CSV table of C-alpha atoms in Angstrom, one decimal:
chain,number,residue,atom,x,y,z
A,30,UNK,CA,-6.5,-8.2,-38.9
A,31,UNK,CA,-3.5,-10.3,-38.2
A,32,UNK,CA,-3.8,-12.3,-41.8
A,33,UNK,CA,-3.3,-8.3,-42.8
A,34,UNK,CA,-0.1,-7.8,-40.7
A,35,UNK,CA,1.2,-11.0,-42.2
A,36,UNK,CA,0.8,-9.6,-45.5
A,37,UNK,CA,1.9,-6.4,-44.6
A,38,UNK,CA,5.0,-7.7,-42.4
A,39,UNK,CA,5.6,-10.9,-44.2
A,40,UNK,CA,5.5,-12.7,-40.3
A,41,UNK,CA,4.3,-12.0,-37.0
A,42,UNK,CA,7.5,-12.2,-34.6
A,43,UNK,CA,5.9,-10.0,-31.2
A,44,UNK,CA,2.6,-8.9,-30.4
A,45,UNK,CA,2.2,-6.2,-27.5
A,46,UNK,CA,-1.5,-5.5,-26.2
A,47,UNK,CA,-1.2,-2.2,-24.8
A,48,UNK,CA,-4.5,-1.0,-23.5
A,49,UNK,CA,-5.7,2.0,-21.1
A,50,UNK,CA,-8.6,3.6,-19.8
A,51,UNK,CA,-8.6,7.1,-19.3
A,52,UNK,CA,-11.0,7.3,-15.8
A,53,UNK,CA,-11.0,7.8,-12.7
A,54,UNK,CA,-12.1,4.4,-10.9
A,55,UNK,CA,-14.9,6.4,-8.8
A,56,UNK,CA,-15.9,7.7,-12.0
A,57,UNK,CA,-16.5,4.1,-13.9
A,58,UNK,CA,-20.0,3.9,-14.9
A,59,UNK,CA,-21.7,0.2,-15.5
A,60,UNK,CA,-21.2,1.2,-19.9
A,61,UNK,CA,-17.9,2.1,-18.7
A,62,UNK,CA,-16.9,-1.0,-17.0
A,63,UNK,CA,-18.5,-3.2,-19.6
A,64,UNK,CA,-16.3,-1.2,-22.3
A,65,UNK,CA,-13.5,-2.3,-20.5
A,66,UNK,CA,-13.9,-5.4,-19.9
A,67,UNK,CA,-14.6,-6.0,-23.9
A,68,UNK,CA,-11.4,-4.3,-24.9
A,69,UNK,CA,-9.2,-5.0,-22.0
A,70,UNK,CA,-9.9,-8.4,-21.4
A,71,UNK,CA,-12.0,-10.2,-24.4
A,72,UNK,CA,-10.1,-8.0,-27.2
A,73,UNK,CA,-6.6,-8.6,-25.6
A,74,UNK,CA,-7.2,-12.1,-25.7
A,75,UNK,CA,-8.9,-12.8,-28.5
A,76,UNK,CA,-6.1,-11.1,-30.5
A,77,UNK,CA,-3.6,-13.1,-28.6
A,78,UNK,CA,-5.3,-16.4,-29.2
A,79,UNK,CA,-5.5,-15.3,-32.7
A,80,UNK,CA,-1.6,-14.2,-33.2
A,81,UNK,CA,-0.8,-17.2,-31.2
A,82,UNK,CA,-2.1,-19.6,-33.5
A,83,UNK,CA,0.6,-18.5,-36.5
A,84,UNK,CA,3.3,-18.1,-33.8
A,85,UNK,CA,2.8,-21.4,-32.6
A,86,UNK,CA,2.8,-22.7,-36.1
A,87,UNK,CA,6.1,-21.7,-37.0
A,88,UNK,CA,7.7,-22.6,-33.6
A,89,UNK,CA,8.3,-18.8,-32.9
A,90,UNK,CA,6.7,-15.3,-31.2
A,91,UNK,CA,6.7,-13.6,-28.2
A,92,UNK,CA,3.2,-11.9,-26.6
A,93,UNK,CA,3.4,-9.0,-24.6
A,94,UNK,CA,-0.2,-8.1,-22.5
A,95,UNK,CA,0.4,-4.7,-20.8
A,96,UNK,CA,-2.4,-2.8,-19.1
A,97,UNK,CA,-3.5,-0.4,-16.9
């Protein structure tokens, strides 16, 4: 994905994780949590570590990690 948004963009200057979960927190089932935590958390960061990587490599880039 983010060798893609190179090509696409020609550099990766920002990246903003922006994730939800529509739920009510007395409504969060075990799946539920387990989704969350594998989007929210591992995803997030995994695509941070691997945006970072570029950023860092040209000495430039902002990260953004928003949730909810």
């Amino acid at each position: 994905m983010v060798s893609e948004a190179e090509k696409a963009f020609g550099r990766l200057d920002i990246l903003v994780n922006n994730d939800a979960f529509r739920k009510p927190a007395l409504d969060v089932t075990w799946d539920d949590w387990n989704l969350i935590l594998d989007t929210n958390l591992r995803g997030s960061f995994f695509v941070a570590q691997a945006v970072a990587r570029r950023m860092i490599a040209r000495g430039y880039g902002r990260i953004i990690n928003m949730g909810s």
